[in-house]
JSON list of C-alpha atoms and ligand atoms in Angstrom, two decimals:
[
{"chain": "A", "resi": 1, "resn": "UNK", "atom": "CA", "xyz": [-0.06, -0.14, 0.04]},
{"chain": "A", "resi": 2, "resn": "UNK", "atom": "CA", "xyz": [1.25, 3.53, -0.90]},
{"chain": "A", "resi": 3, "resn": "UNK", "atom": "CA", "xyz": [0.12, 5.84, 1.69]},
{"chain": "A", "resi": 4, "resn": "UNK", "atom": "CA", "xyz": [2.89, 8.67, 1.49]},
{"chain": "A", "resi": 5, "resn": "UNK", "atom": "CA", "xyz": [0.68, 10.84, -0.34]},
{"chain": "A", "resi": 6, "resn": "UNK", "atom": "CA", "xyz": [2.45, 13.83, 1.19]},
{"chain": "A", "resi": 7, "resn": "UNK", "atom": "CA", "xyz": [4.41, 16.29, -0.87]},
{"chain": "A", "resi": 8, "resn": "UNK", "atom": "CA", "xyz": [8.00, 16.65, -0.08]},
{"chain": "A", "resi": 9, "resn": "UNK", "atom": "CA", "xyz": [7.47, 19.82, 1.44]},
{"chain": "A", "resi": 10, "resn": "UNK", "atom": "CA", "xyz": [4.79, 18.55, 3.89]},
{"chain": "A", "resi": 11, "resn": "UNK", "atom": "CA", "xyz": [7.02, 15.57, 4.38]},
{"chain": "A", "resi": 12, "resn": "UNK", "atom": "CA", "xyz": [10.05, 17.43, 5.10]},
{"chain": "A", "resi": 13, "resn": "UNK", "atom": "CA", "xyz": [8.09, 20.01, 7.69]},
{"chain": "A", "resi": 14, "resn": "UNK", "atom": "CA", "xyz": [6.65, 16.61, 9.37]},
{"chain": "A", "resi": 15, "resn": "UNK", "atom": "CA", "xyz": [9.95, 14.88, 9.76]},
{"chain": "A", "resi": 16, "resn": "UNK", "atom": "CA", "xyz": [11.70, 17.64, 11.16]},
{"chain": "A", "resi": 17, "resn": "UNK", "atom": "CA", "xyz": [9.11, 17.99, 13.77]},
{"chain": "A", "resi": 18, "resn": "UNK", "atom": "CA", "xyz": [9.76, 14.55, 14.94]},
{"chain": "A", "resi": 19, "resn": "UNK", "atom": "CA", "xyz": [11.77, 14.96, 18.31]},
{"chain": "A", "resi": 20, "resn": "UNK", "atom": "CA", "xyz": [11.23, 11.28, 19.46]},
{"chain": "A", "resi": 21, "resn": "UNK", "atom": "CA", "xyz": [10.55, 7.69, 18.33]},
{"chain": "A", "resi": 22, "resn": "UNK", "atom": "CA", "xyz": [8.42, 5.11, 19.97]},
{"chain": "A", "resi": 23, "resn": "UNK", "atom": "CA", "xyz": [8.23, 1.36, 18.92]},
{"chain": "A", "resi": 24, "resn": "UNK", "atom": "CA", "xyz": [5.83, -1.40, 19.72]},
{"chain": "A", "resi": 25, "resn": "UNK", "atom": "CA", "xyz": [7.96, -4.56, 20.85]},
{"chain": "A", "resi": 26, "resn": "UNK", "atom": "CA", "xyz": [6.44, -8.04, 20.31]},
{"chain": "A", "resi": 27, "resn": "UNK", "atom": "CA", "xyz": [6.24, -8.50, 16.39]},
{"chain": "A", "resi": 28, "resn": "UNK", "atom": "CA", "xyz": [7.80, -5.22, 15.89]},
{"chain": "A", "resi": 29, "resn": "UNK", "atom": "CA", "xyz": [11.57, -5.83, 17.11]},
{"chain": "A", "resi": 30, "resn": "UNK", "atom": "CA", "xyz": [11.11, -9.59, 17.29]},
{"chain": "A", "resi": 31, "resn": "UNK", "atom": "CA", "xyz": [8.66, -12.28, 16.70]},
{"chain": "A", "resi": 32, "resn": "UNK", "atom": "CA", "xyz": [7.01, -13.18, 19.84]},
{"chain": "A", "resi": 33, "resn": "UNK", "atom": "CA", "xyz": [5.68, -16.63, 18.76]},
{"chain": "A", "resi": 34, "resn": "UNK", "atom": "CA", "xyz": [8.70, -18.57, 19.26]},
{"chain": "A", "resi": 35, "resn": "UNK", "atom": "CA", "xyz": [9.42, -16.90, 22.33]},
{"chain": "A", "resi": 36, "resn": "UNK", "atom": "CA", "xyz": [6.30, -17.65, 24.08]},
{"chain": "A", "resi": 37, "resn": "UNK", "atom": "CA", "xyz": [6.52, -21.16, 22.75]},
{"chain": "A", "resi": 38, "resn": "UNK", "atom": "CA", "xyz": [9.99, -21.81, 24.58]},
{"chain": "A", "resi": 39, "resn": "UNK", "atom": "CA", "xyz": [8.57, -20.01, 27.76]},
{"chain": "A", "resi": 40, "resn": "UNK", "atom": "CA", "xyz": [5.51, -22.10, 27.72]},
{"chain": "A", "resi": 41, "resn": "UNK", "atom": "CA", "xyz": [7.68, -25.30, 27.33]},
{"chain": "A", "resi": 42, "resn": "UNK", "atom": "CA", "xyz": [10.04, -24.51, 30.37]},
{"chain": "A", "resi": 43, "resn": "UNK", "atom": "CA", "xyz": [7.07, -23.76, 32.22]},
{"chain": "A", "resi": 44, "resn": "UNK", "atom": "CA", "xyz": [5.36, -26.86, 31.48]},
{"chain": "A", "resi": 45, "resn": "UNK", "atom": "CA", "xyz": [8.35, -28.81, 32.26]},
{"chain": "A", "resi": 46, "resn": "UNK", "atom": "CA", "xyz": [9.17, -27.10, 35.57]},
{"chain": "A", "resi": 47, "resn": "UNK", "atom": "CA", "xyz": [5.50, -27.91, 36.70]},
{"chain": "A", "resi": 48, "resn": "UNK", "atom": "CA", "xyz": [5.54, -31.34, 35.56]},
{"chain": "A", "resi": 49, "resn": "UNK", "atom": "CA", "xyz": [8.46, -32.18, 37.60]},
{"chain": "A", "resi": 50, "resn": "UNK", "atom": "CA", "xyz": [7.25, -30.43, 40.73]},
{"chain": "A", "resi": 51, "resn": "UNK", "atom": "CA", "xyz": [3.47, -30.37, 40.11]},
{"chain": "A", "resi": 52, "resn": "UNK", "atom": "CA", "xyz": [2.51, -33.40, 37.97]},
{"chain": "A", "resi": 53, "resn": "UNK", "atom": "CA", "xyz": [-1.13, -33.17, 38.77]},
{"chain": "A", "resi": 54, "resn": "UNK", "atom": "CA", "xyz": [-1.24, -29.76, 36.59]},
{"chain": "A", "resi": 55, "resn": "UNK", "atom": "CA", "xyz": [0.31, -31.12, 33.77]},
{"chain": "A", "resi": 56, "resn": "UNK", "atom": "CA", "xyz": [-1.41, -34.71, 33.74]},
{"chain": "A", "resi": 57, "resn": "UNK", "atom": "CA", "xyz": [-3.34, -34.97, 30.97]},
{"chain": "A", "resi": 58, "resn": "UNK", "atom": "CA", "xyz": [-2.28, -32.08, 29.25]},
{"chain": "A", "resi": 59, "resn": "UNK", "atom": "CA", "xyz": [0.42, -31.21, 26.31]},
{"chain": "A", "resi": 60, "resn": "UNK", "atom": "CA", "xyz": [2.18, -27.96, 26.40]},
{"chain": "A", "resi": 61, "resn": "UNK", "atom": "CA", "xyz": [-0.30, -26.83, 23.77]},
{"chain": "A", "resi": 62, "resn": "UNK", "atom": "CA", "xyz": [-3.46, -27.85, 25.43]},
{"chain": "A", "resi": 63, "resn": "UNK", "atom": "CA", "xyz": [-2.27, -26.09, 28.72]},
{"chain": "A", "resi": 64, "resn": "UNK", "atom": "CA", "xyz": [-1.36, -23.00, 26.59]},
{"chain": "A", "resi": 65, "resn": "UNK", "atom": "CA", "xyz": [-5.08, -23.12, 24.89]},
{"chain": "A", "resi": 66, "resn": "UNK", "atom": "CA", "xyz": [-6.35, -23.29, 28.58]},
{"chain": "A", "resi": 67, "resn": "UNK", "atom": "CA", "xyz": [-4.09, -20.24, 29.31]},
{"chain": "A", "resi": 68, "resn": "UNK", "atom": "CA", "xyz": [-5.47, -18.39, 26.14]},
{"chain": "A", "resi": 69, "resn": "UNK", "atom": "CA", "xyz": [-9.17, -19.02, 27.27]},
{"chain": "A", "resi": 70, "resn": "UNK", "atom": "CA", "xyz": [-8.52, -17.75, 30.70]},
{"chain": "A", "resi": 71, "resn": "UNK", "atom": "CA", "xyz": [-6.91, -14.63, 29.33]},
{"chain": "A", "resi": 72, "resn": "UNK", "atom": "CA", "xyz": [-9.89, -14.44, 26.82]},
{"chain": "A", "resi": 73, "resn": "UNK", "atom": "CA", "xyz": [-12.16, -14.53, 29.88]},
{"chain": "A", "resi": 74, "resn": "UNK", "atom": "CA", "xyz": [-10.40, -11.71, 32.07]},
{"chain": "A", "resi": 75, "resn": "UNK", "atom": "CA", "xyz": [-11.47, -8.56, 30.60]},
{"chain": "A", "resi": 76, "resn": "UNK", "atom": "CA", "xyz": [-10.12, -6.93, 33.60]},
{"chain": "A", "resi": 77, "resn": "UNK", "atom": "CA", "xyz": [-6.57, -8.13, 33.30]},
{"chain": "A", "resi": 78, "resn": "UNK", "atom": "CA", "xyz": [-6.14, -7.37, 29.49]},
{"chain": "A", "resi": 79, "resn": "UNK", "atom": "CA", "xyz": [-3.61, -4.93, 30.03]},
{"chain": "A", "resi": 80, "resn": "UNK", "atom": "CA", "xyz": [-1.59, -6.67, 32.71]},
{"chain": "A", "resi": 81, "resn": "UNK", "atom": "CA", "xyz": [-0.53, -9.79, 31.35]},
{"chain": "A", "resi": 82, "resn": "UNK", "atom": "CA", "xyz": [1.80, -10.72, 34.34]},
{"chain": "A", "resi": 83, "resn": "UNK", "atom": "CA", "xyz": [-1.09, -10.27, 36.75]},
{"chain": "A", "resi": 84, "resn": "UNK", "atom": "CA", "xyz": [-3.07, -12.36, 34.17]},
{"chain": "A", "resi": 85, "resn": "UNK", "atom": "CA", "xyz": [-0.53, -15.11, 34.30]},
{"chain": "A", "resi": 86, "resn": "UNK", "atom": "CA", "xyz": [-0.08, -15.32, 38.00]},
{"chain": "A", "resi": 87, "resn": "UNK", "atom": "CA", "xyz": [-3.90, -15.49, 38.18]},
{"chain": "A", "resi": 88, "resn": "UNK", "atom": "CA", "xyz": [-4.12, -18.58, 35.80]},
{"chain": "A", "resi": 89, "resn": "UNK", "atom": "CA", "xyz": [-1.26, -20.07, 37.93]},
{"chain": "A", "resi": 90, "resn": "UNK", "atom": "CA", "xyz": [-3.33, -19.67, 40.74]},
{"chain": "A", "resi": 91, "resn": "UNK", "atom": "CA", "xyz": [-6.16, -21.46, 39.03]},
{"chain": "A", "resi": 92, "resn": "UNK", "atom": "CA", "xyz": [-4.17, -24.22, 38.00]},
{"chain": "A", "resi": 93, "resn": "UNK", "atom": "CA", "xyz": [-2.97, -24.64, 41.55]},
{"chain": "A", "resi": 94, "resn": "UNK", "atom": "CA", "xyz": [-6.44, -24.76, 42.95]},
{"chain": "A", "resi": 95, "resn": "UNK", "atom": "CA", "xyz": [-7.72, -26.96, 40.42]},
{"chain": "A", "resi": 96, "resn": "UNK", "atom": "CA", "xyz": [-4.98, -29.70, 40.89]},
{"chain": "A", "resi": 97, "resn": "UNK", "atom": "CA", "xyz": [-5.30, -28.98, 45.03]},
{"chain": "A", "resi": 98, "resn": "UNK", "atom": "CA", "xyz": [-2.03, -27.55, 45.21]},
{"chain": "A", "resi": 99, "resn": "UNK", "atom": "CA", "xyz": [-0.96, -24.92, 47.49]},
{"chain": "A", "resi": 100, "resn": "UNK", "atom": "CA", "xyz": [-0.36, -21.80, 45.35]},
{"chain": "A", "resi": 101, "resn": "UNK", "atom": "CA", "xyz": [3.08, -20.76, 47.11]},
{"chain": "A", "resi": 102, "resn": "UNK", "atom": "CA", "xyz": [5.02, -21.65, 44.04]},
{"chain": "A", "resi": 103, "resn": "UNK", "atom": "CA", "xyz": [3.35, -19.24, 41.71]},
{"chain": "A", "resi": 104, "resn": "UNK", "atom": "CA", "xyz": [5.87, -16.58, 42.16]},
{"chain": "A", "resi": 105, "resn": "UNK", "atom": "CA", "xyz": [8.99, -19.13, 41.20]},
{"chain": "A", "resi": 106, "resn": "UNK", "atom": "CA", "xyz": [6.79, -20.51, 38.43]},
{"chain": "A", "resi": 107, "resn": "UNK", "atom": "CA", "xyz": [5.88, -16.94, 37.11]},
{"chain": "A", "resi": 108, "resn": "UNK", "atom": "CA", "xyz": [9.61, -15.86, 37.47]},
{"chain": "A", "resi": 109, "resn": "UNK", "atom": "CA", "xyz": [10.86, -18.71, 35.50]},
{"chain": "A", "resi": 110, "resn": "UNK", "atom": "CA", "xyz": [8.28, -17.89, 32.42]},
{"chain": "A", "resi": 111, "resn": "UNK", "atom": "CA", "xyz": [8.80, -14.23, 32.65]},
{"chain": "A", "resi": 112, "resn": "UNK", "atom": "CA", "xyz": [12.76, -14.75, 32.34]},
{"chain": "A", "resi": 113, "resn": "UNK", "atom": "CA", "xyz": [11.89, -16.85, 29.50]},
{"chain": "A", "resi": 114, "resn": "UNK", "atom": "CA", "xyz": [9.77, -14.17, 27.99]},
{"chain": "A", "resi": 115, "resn": "UNK", "atom": "CA", "xyz": [12.78, -11.63, 27.78]},
{"chain": "A", "resi": 116, "resn": "UNK", "atom": "CA", "xyz": [15.00, -13.92, 25.70]},
{"chain": "A", "resi": 117, "resn": "UNK", "atom": "CA", "xyz": [14.03, -12.40, 22.50]},
{"chain": "A", "resi": 118, "resn": "UNK", "atom": "CA", "xyz": [16.02, -12.55, 19.44]},
{"chain": "A", "resi": 119, "resn": "UNK", "atom": "CA", "xyz": [15.39, -9.16, 17.47]},
{"chain": "A", "resi": 120, "resn": "UNK", "atom": "CA", "xyz": [14.71, -9.23, 13.57]},
{"chain": "A", "resi": 121, "resn": "UNK", "atom": "CA", "xyz": [17.95, -9.02, 11.68]},
{"chain": "A", "resi": 122, "resn": "UNK", "atom": "CA", "xyz": [17.93, -5.18, 10.59]},
{"chain": "A", "resi": 123, "resn": "UNK", "atom": "CA", "xyz": [16.80, -4.00, 14.25]},
{"chain": "A", "resi": 124, "resn": "UNK", "atom": "CA", "xyz": [20.13, -3.39, 16.08]},
{"chain": "A", "resi": 125, "resn": "UNK", "atom": "CA", "xyz": [21.77, -1.69, 13.59]},
{"chain": "A", "resi": 126, "resn": "UNK", "atom": "CA", "xyz": [18.61, 0.60, 12.67]},
{"chain": "A", "resi": 127, "resn": "UNK", "atom": "CA", "xyz": [18.14, 1.21, 16.44]},
{"chain": "A", "resi": 128, "resn": "UNK", "atom": "CA", "xyz": [21.71, 2.08, 16.83]},
{"chain": "A", "resi": 129, "resn": "UNK", "atom": "CA", "xyz": [21.56, 4.89, 14.03]},
{"chain": "A", "resi": 130, "resn": "UNK", "atom": "CA", "xyz": [18.17, 6.11, 15.33]},
{"chain": "A", "resi": 131, "resn": "UNK", "atom": "CA", "xyz": [19.13, 6.26, 18.98]},
{"chain": "A", "resi": 132, "resn": "UNK", "atom": "CA", "xyz": [22.16, 8.95, 17.81]},
{"chain": "A", "resi": 133, "resn": "UNK", "atom": "CA", "xyz": [19.48, 11.51, 16.99]},
{"chain": "A", "resi": 134, "resn": "UNK", "atom": "CA", "xyz": [16.31, 10.67, 18.55]},
{"chain": "A", "resi": 135, "resn": "UNK", "atom": "CA", "xyz": [15.40, 9.44, 22.19]},
{"chain": "A", "resi": 136, "resn": "UNK", "atom": "CA", "xyz": [13.91, 5.86, 21.63]},
{"chain": "A", "resi": 137, "resn": "UNK", "atom": "CA", "xyz": [10.67, 4.60, 23.63]},
{"chain": "A", "resi": 138, "resn": "UNK", "atom": "CA", "xyz": [9.31, 1.56, 24.03]},
{"chain": "A", "resi": 139, "resn": "UNK", "atom": "CA", "xyz": [5.55, 1.27, 24.33]},
{"chain": "A", "resi": 140, "resn": "UNK", "atom": "CA", "xyz": [4.07, -2.26, 24.75]},
{"chain": "A", "resi": 141, "resn": "UNK", "atom": "CA", "xyz": [0.53, -3.88, 25.73]},
{"chain": "A", "resi": 142, "resn": "UNK", "atom": "CA", "xyz": [2.62, -6.98, 26.75]},
{"chain": "A", "resi": 143, "resn": "UNK", "atom": "CA", "xyz": [4.93, -7.89, 29.48]},
{"chain": "A", "resi": 144, "resn": "UNK", "atom": "CA", "xyz": [8.29, -7.50, 27.63]},
{"chain": "A", "resi": 145, "resn": "UNK", "atom": "CA", "xyz": [10.59, -5.31, 29.34]},
{"chain": "A", "resi": 146, "resn": "UNK", "atom": "CA", "xyz": [12.68, -3.76, 26.85]},
{"chain": "A", "resi": 147, "resn": "UNK", "atom": "CA", "xyz": [15.31, -3.30, 29.75]},
{"chain": "A", "resi": 148, "resn": "UNK", "atom": "CA", "xyz": [16.01, -7.30, 30.23]},
{"chain": "A", "resi": 149, "resn": "UNK", "atom": "CA", "xyz": [16.37, -7.72, 26.34]},
{"chain": "A", "resi": 150, "resn": "UNK", "atom": "CA", "xyz": [19.53, -7.43, 24.17]},
{"chain": "A", "resi": 151, "resn": "UNK", "atom": "CA", "xyz": [18.12, -4.15, 23.06]},
{"chain": "A", "resi": 152, "resn": "UNK", "atom": "CA", "xyz": [18.14, -2.21, 26.16]},
{"chain": "A", "resi": 153, "resn": "UNK", "atom": "CA", "xyz": [21.07, -0.07, 25.54]},
{"chain": "A", "resi": 154, "resn": "UNK", "atom": "CA", "xyz": [18.82, 1.89, 22.70]},
{"chain": "A", "resi": 155, "resn": "UNK", "atom": "CA", "xyz": [16.09, 2.91, 24.74]},
{"chain": "A", "resi": 156, "resn": "UNK", "atom": "CA", "xyz": [15.37, 5.87, 26.90]},
{"chain": "A", "resi": 157, "resn": "UNK", "atom": "CA", "xyz": [12.05, 5.16, 28.28]},
{"chain": "A", "resi": 158, "resn": "UNK", "atom": "CA", "xyz": [9.73, 2.14, 28.54]},
{"chain": "A", "resi": 159, "resn": "UNK", "atom": "CA", "xyz": [6.12, 2.34, 29.32]},
{"chain": "A", "resi": 160, "resn": "UNK", "atom": "CA", "xyz": [3.62, -0.80, 29.45]},
{"chain": "A", "resi": 161, "resn": "UNK", "atom": "CA", "xyz": [0.08, -1.10, 29.59]},
{"chain": "A", "resi": 162, "resn": "UNK", "atom": "CA", "xyz": [0.55, -2.42, 33.09]},
{"chain": "A", "resi": 163, "resn": "UNK", "atom": "CA", "xyz": [2.20, 0.99, 34.28]},
{"chain": "A", "resi": 164, "resn": "UNK", "atom": "CA", "xyz": [-0.83, 2.99, 33.10]},
{"chain": "A", "resi": 165, "resn": "UNK", "atom": "CA", "xyz": [-3.88, 0.62, 33.41]},
{"chain": "A", "resi": 166, "resn": "UNK", "atom": "CA", "xyz": [-4.78, 0.62, 29.62]},
{"chain": "A", "resi": 167, "resn": "UNK", "atom": "CA", "xyz": [-3.40, -0.86, 26.49]},
{"chain": "A", "resi": 168, "resn": "UNK", "atom": "CA", "xyz": [-2.91, 0.73, 23.25]},
{"chain": "A", "resi": 169, "resn": "UNK", "atom": "CA", "xyz": [-5.18, 2.39, 21.25]},
{"chain": "A", "resi": 170, "resn": "UNK", "atom": "CA", "xyz": [-6.14, 3.94, 24.59]},
{"chain": "A", "resi": 171, "resn": "UNK", "atom": "CA", "xyz": [-3.84, 7.16, 24.60]},
{"chain": "A", "resi": 172, "resn": "UNK", "atom": "CA", "xyz": [-2.75, 6.75, 28.04]},
{"chain": "A", "resi": 173, "resn": "UNK", "atom": "CA", "xyz": [0.84, 4.97, 27.35]},
{"chain": "A", "resi": 174, "resn": "UNK", "atom": "CA", "xyz": [1.46, 7.92, 24.90]},
{"chain": "A", "resi": 175, "resn": "UNK", "atom": "CA", "xyz": [0.72, 10.49, 27.21]},
{"chain": "A", "resi": 176, "resn": "UNK", "atom": "CA", "xyz": [2.99, 9.14, 29.73]},
{"chain": "A", "resi": 177, "resn": "UNK", "atom": "CA", "xyz": [5.95, 9.03, 27.40]},
{"chain": "A", "resi": 178, "resn": "UNK", "atom": "CA", "xyz": [5.10, 12.40, 26.09]},
{"chain": "A", "resi": 179, "resn": "UNK", "atom": "CA", "xyz": [4.62, 13.92, 29.53]},
{"chain": "A", "resi": 180, "resn": "UNK", "atom": "CA", "xyz": [8.05, 12.22, 30.54]},
{"chain": "A", "resi": 181, "resn": "UNK", "atom": "CA", "xyz": [9.92, 13.65, 27.20]},
{"chain": "A", "resi": 182, "resn": "UNK", "atom": "CA", "xyz": [8.19, 17.21, 27.65]},
{"chain": "A", "resi": 183, "resn": "UNK", "atom": "CA", "xyz": [7.05, 16.84, 23.97]},
{"chain": "A", "resi": 184, "resn": "UNK", "atom": "CA", "xyz": [3.51, 17.46, 22.19]},
{"chain": "A", "resi": 185, "resn": "UNK", "atom": "CA", "xyz": [2.11, 14.49, 20.28]},
{"chain": "A", "resi": 186, "resn": "UNK", "atom": "CA", "xyz": [2.84, 15.82, 17.05]},
{"chain": "A", "resi": 187, "resn": "UNK", "atom": "CA", "xyz": [6.83, 15.42, 17.81]},
{"chain": "A", "resi": 188, "resn": "UNK", "atom": "CA", "xyz": [6.21, 11.73, 17.98]},
{"chain": "A", "resi": 189, "resn": "UNK", "atom": "CA", "xyz": [6.72, 9.07, 15.50]},
{"chain": "A", "resi": 190, "resn": "UNK", "atom": "CA", "xyz": [5.13, 5.82, 16.38]},
{"chain": "A", "resi": 191, "resn": "UNK", "atom": "CA", "xyz": [6.21, 2.54, 14.83]},
{"chain": "A", "resi": 192, "resn": "UNK", "atom": "CA", "xyz": [4.04, -0.57, 15.26]},
{"chain": "A", "resi": 193, "resn": "UNK", "atom": "CA", "xyz": [2.73, -3.94, 13.58]},
{"chain": "A", "resi": 194, "resn": "UNK", "atom": "CA", "xyz": [-0.98, -3.48, 14.89]},
{"chain": "A", "resi": 195, "resn": "UNK", "atom": "CA", "xyz": [-3.20, -1.34, 13.19]},
{"chain": "A", "resi": 196, "resn": "UNK", "atom": "CA", "xyz": [-5.84, -1.28, 15.71]},
{"chain": "A", "resi": 197, "resn": "UNK", "atom": "CA", "xyz": [-3.43, -0.70, 18.59]},
{"chain": "A", "resi": 198, "resn": "UNK", "atom": "CA", "xyz": [-0.56, 1.07, 17.22]},
{"chain": "A", "resi": 199, "resn": "UNK", "atom": "CA", "xyz": [-1.83, 3.28, 14.46]},
{"chain": "A", "resi": 200, "resn": "UNK", "atom": "CA", "xyz": [-5.05, 4.05, 15.96]},
{"chain": "A", "resi": 201, "resn": "UNK", "atom": "CA", "xyz": [-3.17, 4.86, 19.29]},
{"chain": "A", "resi": 202, "resn": "UNK", "atom": "CA", "xyz": [-0.79, 7.00, 17.72]},
{"chain": "A", "resi": 203, "resn": "UNK", "atom": "CA", "xyz": [-3.27, 8.81, 15.92]},
{"chain": "A", "resi": 204, "resn": "UNK", "atom": "CA", "xyz": [-5.18, 9.61, 19.08]},
{"chain": "A", "resi": 205, "resn": "UNK", "atom": "CA", "xyz": [-2.45, 11.39, 20.36]},
{"chain": "A", "resi": 206, "resn": "UNK", "atom": "CA", "xyz": [-1.54, 13.37, 16.91]},
{"chain": "A", "resi": 207, "resn": "UNK", "atom": "CA", "xyz": [1.78, 11.44, 16.66]},
{"chain": "A", "resi": 208, "resn": "UNK", "atom": "CA", "xyz": [3.05, 10.11, 13.27]},
{"chain": "A", "resi": 209, "resn": "UNK", "atom": "CA", "xyz": [2.26, 6.62, 12.52]},
{"chain": "A", "resi": 210, "resn": "UNK", "atom": "CA", "xyz": [4.10, 3.99, 10.75]},
{"chain": "A", "resi": 211, "resn": "UNK", "atom": "CA", "xyz": [2.83, 0.71, 9.99]},
{"chain": "A", "resi": 212, "resn": "UNK", "atom": "CA", "xyz": [5.38, -2.06, 10.08]},
{"chain": "A", "resi": 213, "resn": "UNK", "atom": "CA", "xyz": [3.95, -4.62, 7.72]},
{"chain": "A", "resi": 214, "resn": "UNK", "atom": "CA", "xyz": [6.34, -7.47, 7.53]},
{"chain": "A", "resi": 215, "resn": "UNK", "atom": "CA", "xyz": [4.22, -10.09, 5.97]},
{"chain": "A", "resi": 216, "resn": "UNK", "atom": "CA", "xyz": [2.52, -8.07, 3.35]},
{"chain": "A", "resi": 217, "resn": "UNK", "atom": "CA", "xyz": [-0.69, -7.74, 5.24]},
{"chain": "A", "resi": 218, "resn": "UNK", "atom": "CA", "xyz": [-3.81, -5.97, 3.96]},
{"chain": "A", "resi": 219, "resn": "UNK", "atom": "CA", "xyz": [-4.60, -2.64, 5.44]},
{"chain": "A", "resi": 220, "resn": "UNK", "atom": "CA", "xyz": [-8.14, -3.04, 7.36]},
{"chain": "A", "resi": 221, "resn": "UNK", "atom": "CA", "xyz": [-10.07, -0.55, 5.22]},
{"chain": "A", "resi": 222, "resn": "UNK", "atom": "CA", "xyz": [-12.37, 0.31, 8.35]},
{"chain": "A", "resi": 223, "resn": "UNK", "atom": "CA", "xyz": [-9.22, 2.33, 10.04]},
{"chain": "A", "resi": 224, "resn": "UNK", "atom": "CA", "xyz": [-7.70, 5.50, 8.75]},
{"chain": "A", "resi": 225, "resn": "UNK", "atom": "CA", "xyz": [-4.47, 4.66, 7.04]},
{"chain": "A", "resi": 226, "resn": "UNK", "atom": "CA", "xyz": [-1.11, 4.89, 8.69]},
{"chain": "A", "resi": 227, "resn": "UNK", "atom": "CA", "xyz": [1.07, 7.84, 7.69]},
{"chain": "A", "resi": 228, "resn": "UNK", "atom": "CA", "xyz": [3.73, 5.35, 6.25]},
{"chain": "A", "resi": 229, "resn": "UNK", "atom": "CA", "xyz": [4.12, 1.66, 5.79]},
{"chain": "A", "resi": 230, "resn": "UNK", "atom": "CA", "xyz": [7.49, -0.30, 5.58]},
{"chain": "A", "resi": 231, "resn": "UNK", "atom": "CA", "xyz": [8.27, -3.93, 5.35]},
{"chain": "A", "resi": 232, "resn": "UNK", "atom": "CA", "xyz": [11.00, -3.72, 8.11]},
{"chain": "A", "resi": 233, "resn": "UNK", "atom": "CA", "xyz": [12.75, -1.13, 9.93]},
{"chain": "A", "resi": 234, "resn": "UNK", "atom": "CA", "xyz": [15.43, -0.04, 7.62]},
{"chain": "A", "resi": 235, "resn": "UNK", "atom": "CA", "xyz": [12.95, 2.87, 5.62]},
{"chain": "A", "resi": 236, "resn": "UNK", "atom": "CA", "xyz": [12.98, 4.57, 8.94]},
{"chain": "A", "resi": 237, "resn": "UNK", "atom": "CA", "xyz": [16.12, 6.80, 8.48]},
{"chain": "A", "resi": 238, "resn": "UNK", "atom": "CA", "xyz": [14.95, 7.73, 5.11]},
{"chain": "A", "resi": 239, "resn": "UNK", "atom": "CA", "xyz": [11.48, 8.87, 6.74]},
{"chain": "A", "resi": 240, "resn": "UNK", "atom": "CA", "xyz": [13.15, 11.04, 9.46]},
{"chain": "A", "resi": 241, "resn": "UNK", "atom": "CA", "xyz": [15.54, 12.54, 6.79]},
{"chain": "A", "resi": 242, "resn": "UNK", "atom": "CA", "xyz": [12.72, 13.60, 4.76]},
{"chain": "B", "resi": 301, "resn": "MG", "atom": "MG1", "xyz": [3.07, -5.85, 18.26]}
]
């Protein structure tokens, strides 16, 4: 999709006003599927060795399916996946008639594994270059902690949905970041893979919205289009340079 319909002068004005860049994390800087798959496997094996009534009759996949169903039913915790996962572990304990005193240890195991991400090939080099000229901000609806990943050194600030009590497209995370940076919305360029979360959210605060479309998806026509669409992060420097 070609959404960059601005004239070059407009584009120049818009890029000169960009003072900070925010990034979604999961499926923007790394693929999240393999990370969760590995964390689930570690947790399953850990539980199976210590609390076998929990994993009895389950595969990793069937337990994960139960987890997703649990998550789906808990509207109150959608913005806080760490609390959600702890609640799920407590439910598993109760069902299998174990005390739930292992929940923190089990959660910590999962959480550590969840931070062991493998950035997409171009990410480290692009962020290295961008961080020289712009503060970089991590904005996530999930429980990745950029400070615990191999990309930590590039980031000036991290805000999560759990920090502010609401996930994108709610503007709360953007507002928190902008307040910290002392910038208006239009000074921010936000990059993310989810039209409904990242692009809609960025637009609500007047930020520039870059849709990262790594898998050649079709833009959902019911949503207003992004300012730019990119297949990976490499074009970002060019966008900023006008
Ligand atoms: Mg994402």
